[in-house]
Amino acid sequence: MTTYDVTVIGAGAIGSSVAYHLCEKGFKVALIDKGDIAHGSSSHCDAVALICDKQPGLDTRMGAASIAHYAELAQKFEYDFEFDRKGCLYVCETDAEYEAASAYAARQAADGYEMGMVDNKTLCEMEPYLAKDMVGGIWTPGDAAMSPYKVCFAFTYEAEKLGLTKYTYCNISSVTPVSGGFHLSTDQGELMTGKIVNCGGVWAPDIGALSGLSIPIQPRKGMNLISEKCEKISFHKVLEFGYMMSKFDSINFKRNVSPLVEEYNVAFNIEYTHANNVLLGGYRGFRGFDIRSEVEAMKAIAERGLRFYPVLRDINCIRSYAGVRPFIEDHLPIVSEVDTLPGYFIAAGHEGDGICLSPITGKLMAQLVAGEETDFDISGLDFARFAAQKASA
Ligand SMILES: Cc1cc2nc3c(=O)[nH]c(=O)nc-3n(C[C@H](O)[C@H](O)[C@H](O)COP(=O)(O)OP(=O)(O)OC[C@H]3O[C@@H](n4cnc5c(N)ncnc54)[C@H](O)[C@@H]3O)c2cc1C
């Protein structure tokens, strides 16, 4: 039987990063996926790491630390994952949005993050194809874009150089706690491991169920439209401030949008990729694990895209894709050991931020597994918070 110090289950942006950071610490690590590397949400998503879409506090701190770590890894790794610190503009359609955006940016700036407001004139200079009637927007110069599936391959490639063993297309049938760790039965053999890190994203609950755990993650669908190759029409990551409203139900203002856009909870965002095409999003809905494209959602995304970039009228859409985000109600991931099952860790539930938070999650999880102090206090990401909520309900 093969023995490992740590077995990471799930080879998406989170699991591949956790595996890399564990290998970097000298652990003997196995990385298991039921499919290939980047088989799940990390290859059905967008491509940005932003702090300007995070809640003030721990969420933003994680984002900023992760982007800084991405910049270091982009220098260090042989594998190019197309890291591009292009900055992000959050554009406001109305005075009410501008006011809410200004309050948000001021709070983030007061916390020491580089974020400020720009007016209509500056927006038009920065994004010449953007509709000319925007009031202004939030500018965050440090925000970045990258290729999400290349991030997974980069971490795995670099981890293999440090001794990682990967098991792809591998099904786990049982996880049994034994003295000194866990015994895993898989269709590629029996494994003994000291510790387990569940990085299953939307499937973390199924993986947890093998160990009797109830993990409150739900799939939250998203969709993107992809254009044909075209001239560069967008120079930064650009989103509408209404996106905040779509992501966090707590930000309370109403957009002047059509019933279709409202029904599909669509908020505009655009990304011009290294492959010279346009990625247009986005939508949030609960449809279980169904990732078929929905025509009405596509229409709503296109409608919103045309509102912000009228030039899109002359560019063909060639396909769409959908994926699911690992959603947790409080919008914070779980990065923690399970106190009722020592040696079992969870890094999952990053919703729309798993690509952004991949490097820092890997780094913090490796510190937890090694029993070291983490870079900063992450008790807010503890799995035990759900048991506490249940007890107080
Ligand atoms: C449309 C859309 C746009 C998005 N845009 C962004 C963005 O711009 N920036 C951002 O940060 N995030 C974005 N996200 C969110 C991001 O995709 C996720 O947060 C991230 O991919 C989650 O990574 P993960 O590693 O936790 O999960 P996954 O990538 O899903 O990895 C989990 C892995 O576990 C494996 N697995 C499942 N069950 C088992 C099992 N039983 N045994 C072994 N392996 C198993 C799966 O095959 C999978 O490879 C977007 C999501 C969507 C849908």
XYZ file of C-alpha atoms and ligand atoms in Angstrom:
446
model
C 0.000 0.000 0.000
C 1.297 3.471 -0.873
C 1.597 5.916 2.005
C 1.444 9.706 1.887
C 1.725 12.480 4.457
C -1.189 14.342 2.897
C -3.787 13.480 0.245
C -5.503 16.368 -1.526
C -8.850 15.503 -3.105
C -9.817 17.682 -6.088
C -7.401 19.163 -8.625
C -9.022 22.506 -9.394
C -7.541 25.930 -8.675
C -7.780 25.273 -4.948
C -6.556 21.657 -4.743
C -3.654 22.161 -7.155
C -2.488 25.191 -5.157
C -2.853 23.352 -1.830
C -0.871 20.409 -3.268
C 1.900 22.728 -4.516
C 2.235 24.589 -1.214
C 2.304 21.298 0.741
C 5.041 19.909 -1.536
C 6.963 23.146 -1.067
C 6.954 22.424 2.680
C 8.446 18.990 2.061
C 5.346 16.823 2.582
C 4.865 13.647 0.551
C 1.644 14.516 -1.265
C -0.961 12.732 -3.414
C -3.432 14.735 -5.526
C -6.554 12.809 -6.555
C -9.220 13.875 -9.036
C -12.164 11.933 -10.393
C -11.392 13.615 -13.743
C -8.332 15.383 -15.137
C -6.603 18.464 -13.708
C -9.037 21.442 -13.876
C -11.937 19.093 -14.554
C -14.498 21.083 -12.543
C -15.466 24.732 -12.084
C -11.904 25.954 -12.652
C -12.226 25.305 -16.397
C -15.785 26.685 -16.670
C -15.232 30.168 -15.335
C -13.879 33.637 -15.880
C -10.323 34.659 -15.355
C -9.861 37.413 -12.863
C -8.416 38.069 -9.433
C -9.962 41.221 -8.007
C -10.092 42.967 -4.688
C -12.704 45.428 -5.887
C -15.455 42.797 -5.710
C -14.680 41.681 -2.160
C -16.411 42.502 1.086
C -14.301 44.839 3.247
C -12.304 42.989 5.899
C -11.094 39.394 5.706
C -12.479 38.822 2.190
C -10.476 41.759 0.775
C -7.403 40.840 2.802
C -7.472 37.345 1.295
C -7.882 38.810 -2.213
C -5.020 41.286 -1.853
C -2.670 38.674 -0.352
C -3.581 36.246 -3.121
C -2.951 38.697 -5.967
C 0.399 39.631 -4.408
C 1.262 35.931 -4.163
C 0.163 35.388 -7.813
C 2.655 38.086 -8.843
C 5.471 36.243 -7.026
C 4.486 32.889 -8.534
C 4.320 34.360 -12.045
C 7.998 35.330 -11.620
C 8.984 32.029 -10.040
C 7.121 29.438 -12.137
C 8.444 28.015 -15.370
C 4.820 27.377 -16.456
C 3.213 30.571 -17.812
C -0.362 31.044 -16.586
C -0.847 34.392 -18.378
C -0.817 36.607 -15.285
C -1.672 40.156 -16.328
C -2.062 42.967 -13.809
C -4.360 45.002 -16.033
C -6.435 46.668 -13.286
C -10.175 46.775 -12.900
C -12.900 49.352 -13.537
C -16.284 49.059 -11.860
C -18.545 51.391 -13.821
C -21.574 53.206 -12.455
C -24.602 53.943 -14.603
C -26.382 56.245 -12.185
C -25.657 58.843 -9.499
C -27.084 56.450 -6.877
C -24.617 53.746 -7.951
C -21.771 56.261 -7.954
C -22.639 57.294 -4.415
C -22.730 53.673 -3.169
C -19.510 52.905 -5.078
C -17.761 55.971 -3.596
C -18.636 54.875 -0.060
C -17.320 51.356 -0.778
C -14.068 52.619 -2.361
C -13.493 55.094 0.493
C -13.866 52.291 3.038
C -11.399 50.094 1.138
C -8.917 52.974 0.711
C -9.166 53.712 4.441
C -8.167 50.089 5.044
C -5.039 50.737 2.960
C -6.039 49.253 -0.414
C -5.233 51.098 -3.636
C -8.716 51.944 -4.848
C -10.256 55.245 -5.938
C -12.979 56.861 -8.026
C -12.628 58.080 -11.625
C -15.005 60.423 -13.444
C -16.741 60.050 -16.804
C -13.919 61.791 -18.714
C -11.232 59.480 -17.310
C -13.407 56.416 -17.956
C -13.839 57.411 -21.600
C -10.071 57.839 -21.950
C -9.300 54.518 -20.274
C -11.994 52.550 -22.137
C -12.727 54.319 -25.459
C -15.352 51.747 -26.545
C -17.361 52.004 -23.316
C -20.778 53.742 -23.577
C -20.197 57.490 -23.139
C -22.915 58.139 -20.546
C -21.412 56.396 -17.501
C -21.247 58.592 -14.391
C -17.838 57.265 -13.331
C -16.388 54.232 -11.652
C -14.049 52.577 -9.169
C -10.467 52.076 -10.382
C -8.334 49.368 -8.770
C -4.939 49.284 -10.512
C -3.612 46.133 -8.777
C -6.344 43.751 -9.948
C -5.301 41.022 -12.364
C -6.351 38.462 -14.965
C -4.922 35.031 -15.785
C -5.881 31.766 -17.510
C -7.794 29.773 -14.867
C -7.088 26.281 -16.160
C -3.428 27.159 -16.786
C -3.267 28.150 -13.098
C -4.253 24.548 -12.196
C -1.751 23.045 -14.635
C 0.983 25.430 -13.468
C 0.554 24.479 -9.804
C 0.449 20.768 -10.662
C 3.477 20.961 -12.960
C 5.538 22.851 -10.374
C 4.372 20.495 -7.583
C 5.386 17.424 -9.604
C 8.915 18.857 -9.753
C 8.773 18.805 -5.925
C 7.623 15.165 -5.762
C 3.811 15.294 -6.104
C 2.067 12.065 -7.158
C -1.151 12.663 -9.061
C -4.030 10.261 -9.572
C -6.370 11.452 -12.327
C -9.623 9.707 -13.355
C -9.474 8.082 -9.934
C -12.625 7.224 -7.970
C -12.553 7.022 -4.190
C -15.019 4.505 -2.755
C -14.267 4.874 0.952
C -12.372 6.983 3.470
C -11.803 5.281 6.815
C -10.170 6.917 9.839
C -7.434 4.611 11.173
C -4.639 4.999 13.661
C -2.205 7.603 12.276
C -4.542 8.934 9.585
C -6.930 7.643 6.959
C -7.246 4.645 4.673
C -8.565 5.407 1.181
C -9.946 2.755 -1.179
C -9.780 3.852 -4.817
C -10.131 2.165 -8.198
C -6.358 2.757 -8.606
C -5.404 1.020 -5.356
C -5.390 1.394 -1.578
C -3.715 4.444 -0.007
C -2.720 5.364 3.535
C -2.483 9.038 4.320
C -1.720 10.979 7.471
C -3.998 13.865 6.548
C -6.680 14.701 3.989
C -7.540 18.046 2.414
C -10.965 18.111 0.772
C -10.741 20.572 -2.163
C -13.795 19.304 -4.009
C -15.416 22.692 -4.792
C -19.128 22.111 -5.447
C -18.518 18.383 -4.864
C -16.866 18.901 -1.449
C -20.155 17.858 0.244
C -20.101 14.443 -1.568
C -16.452 13.909 -0.631
C -17.194 14.990 2.948
C -20.148 12.607 3.115
C -17.687 9.688 2.717
C -16.434 10.757 6.168
C -19.845 11.556 7.646
C -19.470 15.345 7.238
C -22.195 17.744 6.215
C -20.623 20.616 4.235
C -23.064 23.420 3.306
C -21.899 24.226 -0.242
C -24.360 24.618 -3.125
C -23.730 24.997 -6.866
C -24.470 28.529 -8.112
C -24.528 28.691 -11.881
C -22.770 31.225 -14.094
C -22.521 31.671 -17.853
C -20.289 33.457 -20.335
C -20.564 34.346 -24.009
C -17.425 34.095 -26.168
C -16.837 36.227 -29.248
C -14.953 35.585 -32.432
C -11.407 37.005 -32.530
C -11.619 40.783 -32.756
C -9.756 44.040 -32.284
C -8.952 44.943 -28.708
C -12.118 46.670 -27.479
C -11.445 46.521 -23.733
C -8.189 47.379 -21.989
C -8.930 46.546 -18.356
C -11.288 44.223 -16.552
C -14.585 46.123 -16.685
C -17.708 45.310 -14.682
C -20.881 47.148 -13.791
C -21.240 48.187 -10.188
C -24.586 46.374 -10.203
C -22.453 43.200 -10.123
C -21.941 43.864 -6.431
C -25.681 43.767 -5.997
C -25.887 40.495 -7.895
C -23.136 38.950 -5.769
C -24.137 40.231 -2.351
C -27.842 40.531 -1.705
C -27.012 42.930 1.119
C -26.080 45.879 -1.142
C -29.430 47.461 -1.518
C -30.227 49.460 -4.642
C -32.314 48.777 -7.726
C -30.916 48.923 -11.263
C -32.925 50.269 -14.178
C -32.803 47.008 -16.193
C -35.211 44.947 -18.306
C -37.308 42.176 -16.697
C -35.132 39.588 -18.522
C -31.887 40.969 -17.034
C -33.570 41.170 -13.628
C -34.927 37.597 -13.849
C -31.516 36.098 -14.692
C -29.618 38.262 -12.203
C -27.306 39.343 -15.026
C -24.593 41.902 -14.390
C -22.238 43.010 -17.127
C -18.558 42.131 -17.139
C -16.108 41.985 -20.011
C -12.680 40.483 -20.449
C -10.475 40.744 -23.552
C -8.339 37.583 -23.478
C -4.829 36.614 -24.577
C -6.518 34.665 -27.403
C -7.896 37.999 -28.759
C -11.532 37.290 -28.143
C -14.062 38.739 -25.758
C -15.514 36.949 -22.757
C -18.842 38.440 -21.727
C -20.633 37.662 -18.465
C -22.258 37.209 -16.134
C -25.149 35.522 -14.526
C -25.898 33.936 -11.152
C -28.636 31.384 -10.589
C -29.406 28.210 -8.678
C -30.013 25.359 -11.144
C -28.451 22.417 -9.319
C -25.583 20.879 -11.288
C -27.141 21.645 -14.685
C -24.491 23.453 -16.739
C -26.339 23.550 -20.044
C -26.391 27.019 -21.621
C -29.724 28.814 -21.243
C -30.854 30.825 -24.262
C -32.756 33.425 -22.230
C -29.722 33.988 -20.002
C -27.568 34.383 -23.134
C -29.967 37.039 -24.435
C -29.823 38.867 -21.108
C -25.997 38.799 -21.060
C -25.899 40.088 -24.662
C -28.428 42.832 -23.848
C -26.349 44.029 -20.918
C -23.126 43.778 -22.952
C -24.555 46.016 -25.671
C -25.630 48.573 -23.094
C -22.033 49.010 -21.925
C -20.074 48.246 -25.149
C -22.284 49.181 -28.140
C -19.398 48.076 -30.430
C -20.312 44.452 -29.591
C -23.162 44.804 -32.106
C -20.540 44.311 -34.855
C -18.780 41.310 -33.259
C -20.113 37.756 -33.556
C -20.734 35.561 -30.553
C -19.427 32.078 -31.385
C -20.309 30.058 -28.294
C -21.263 30.094 -24.660
C -20.428 27.992 -21.637
C -21.706 27.604 -18.125
C -20.237 26.440 -14.849
C -21.102 26.302 -11.185
C -19.637 28.283 -8.315
C -19.228 26.625 -4.914
C -21.598 28.882 -2.968
C -21.752 29.321 0.816
C -24.385 31.589 2.299
C -21.988 33.915 4.145
C -19.841 34.313 0.981
C -16.686 33.145 2.741
C -14.858 29.894 1.937
C -13.992 27.145 4.402
C -10.235 26.956 5.012
C -9.948 24.899 8.149
C -9.383 21.632 9.946
C -12.528 19.778 10.994
C -12.426 19.873 14.782
C -14.527 16.700 15.098
C -12.233 14.778 12.716
C -8.588 15.663 13.429
C -6.356 15.386 10.381
C -9.237 16.144 7.981
C -9.092 19.613 6.416
C -11.414 21.467 4.036
C -10.500 24.171 1.502
C -13.683 24.768 -0.477
C -16.658 27.062 -0.998
C -14.914 29.987 -2.730
C -17.984 30.826 -4.823
C -16.998 33.357 -7.530
C -13.491 33.849 -6.108
C -11.754 30.491 -6.287
C -9.366 31.534 -9.045
C -8.552 34.752 -7.242
C -8.072 33.072 -3.871
C -6.237 29.991 -5.123
C -2.648 31.023 -4.189
C -3.443 32.346 -0.714
C -5.725 29.409 0.090
C -2.934 26.977 -0.803
C -0.431 28.900 1.290
C -2.702 29.183 4.340
C -3.833 25.554 4.136
C -0.227 24.336 3.995
C 0.460 26.388 7.136
C -2.574 24.843 8.884
C -1.563 21.289 7.907
C 1.997 21.928 9.095
C 0.663 23.216 12.425
C 2.220 26.651 11.836
C 0.760 30.040 12.591
C -1.083 31.346 9.530
C -0.004 34.613 7.831
C -3.085 36.289 9.328
C -6.113 35.352 11.407
C -8.462 33.123 9.385
C -10.737 31.972 12.188
C -13.601 33.513 10.163
C -13.098 30.697 7.629
C -13.464 27.951 10.216
C -15.704 24.967 9.419
C -16.916 25.096 13.032
C -18.881 28.300 12.238
C -21.656 26.165 10.717
C -22.023 24.023 13.837
C -22.168 27.241 15.898
C -24.885 28.651 13.573
C -26.911 25.429 13.896
C -26.622 25.478 17.679
C -27.812 29.102 17.890
C -30.741 28.543 15.448
C -19.113 31.543 -15.031
C -18.147 31.586 -13.891
C -17.219 32.605 -13.819
C -16.305 32.654 -12.753
N -15.367 33.651 -12.751
C -14.432 33.698 -11.776
C -13.416 34.690 -11.780
O -13.324 35.515 -12.671
N -12.529 34.707 -10.740
C -12.591 33.807 -9.716
O -11.785 33.889 -8.789
N -13.507 32.814 -9.717
C -14.432 32.743 -10.709
N -15.397 31.765 -10.704
C -15.423 30.828 -9.575
C -14.385 29.740 -9.744
O -14.603 29.062 -10.957
C -14.476 28.756 -8.576
O -14.503 29.429 -7.339
C -13.258 27.839 -8.591
O -13.094 27.259 -9.845
C -13.397 26.773 -7.517
O -12.230 25.988 -7.552
P -12.148 24.636 -6.767
O -10.783 24.111 -6.971
O -12.669 24.832 -5.396
O -13.243 23.702 -7.479
P -13.120 22.882 -8.859
O -12.348 23.611 -9.880
O -14.523 22.480 -9.215
O -12.288 21.597 -8.428
C -12.858 20.567 -7.713
C -12.298 19.281 -8.282
O -12.754 18.192 -7.468
C -12.902 17.078 -8.305
N -13.755 16.101 -7.642
C -15.068 16.174 -7.387
N -15.505 15.084 -6.749
C -14.424 14.288 -6.587
C -14.231 13.010 -5.996
N -15.224 12.338 -5.427
N -13.000 12.480 -6.007
C -11.961 13.155 -6.558
N -12.094 14.363 -7.139
C -13.305 14.935 -7.150
C -13.526 17.662 -9.566
O -13.347 16.805 -10.677
C -12.777 18.986 -9.688
O -11.657 18.895 -10.551
C -16.328 31.677 -11.741
C -17.242 30.626 -11.833
C -18.154 30.570 -12.875
C -19.126 29.433 -12.943
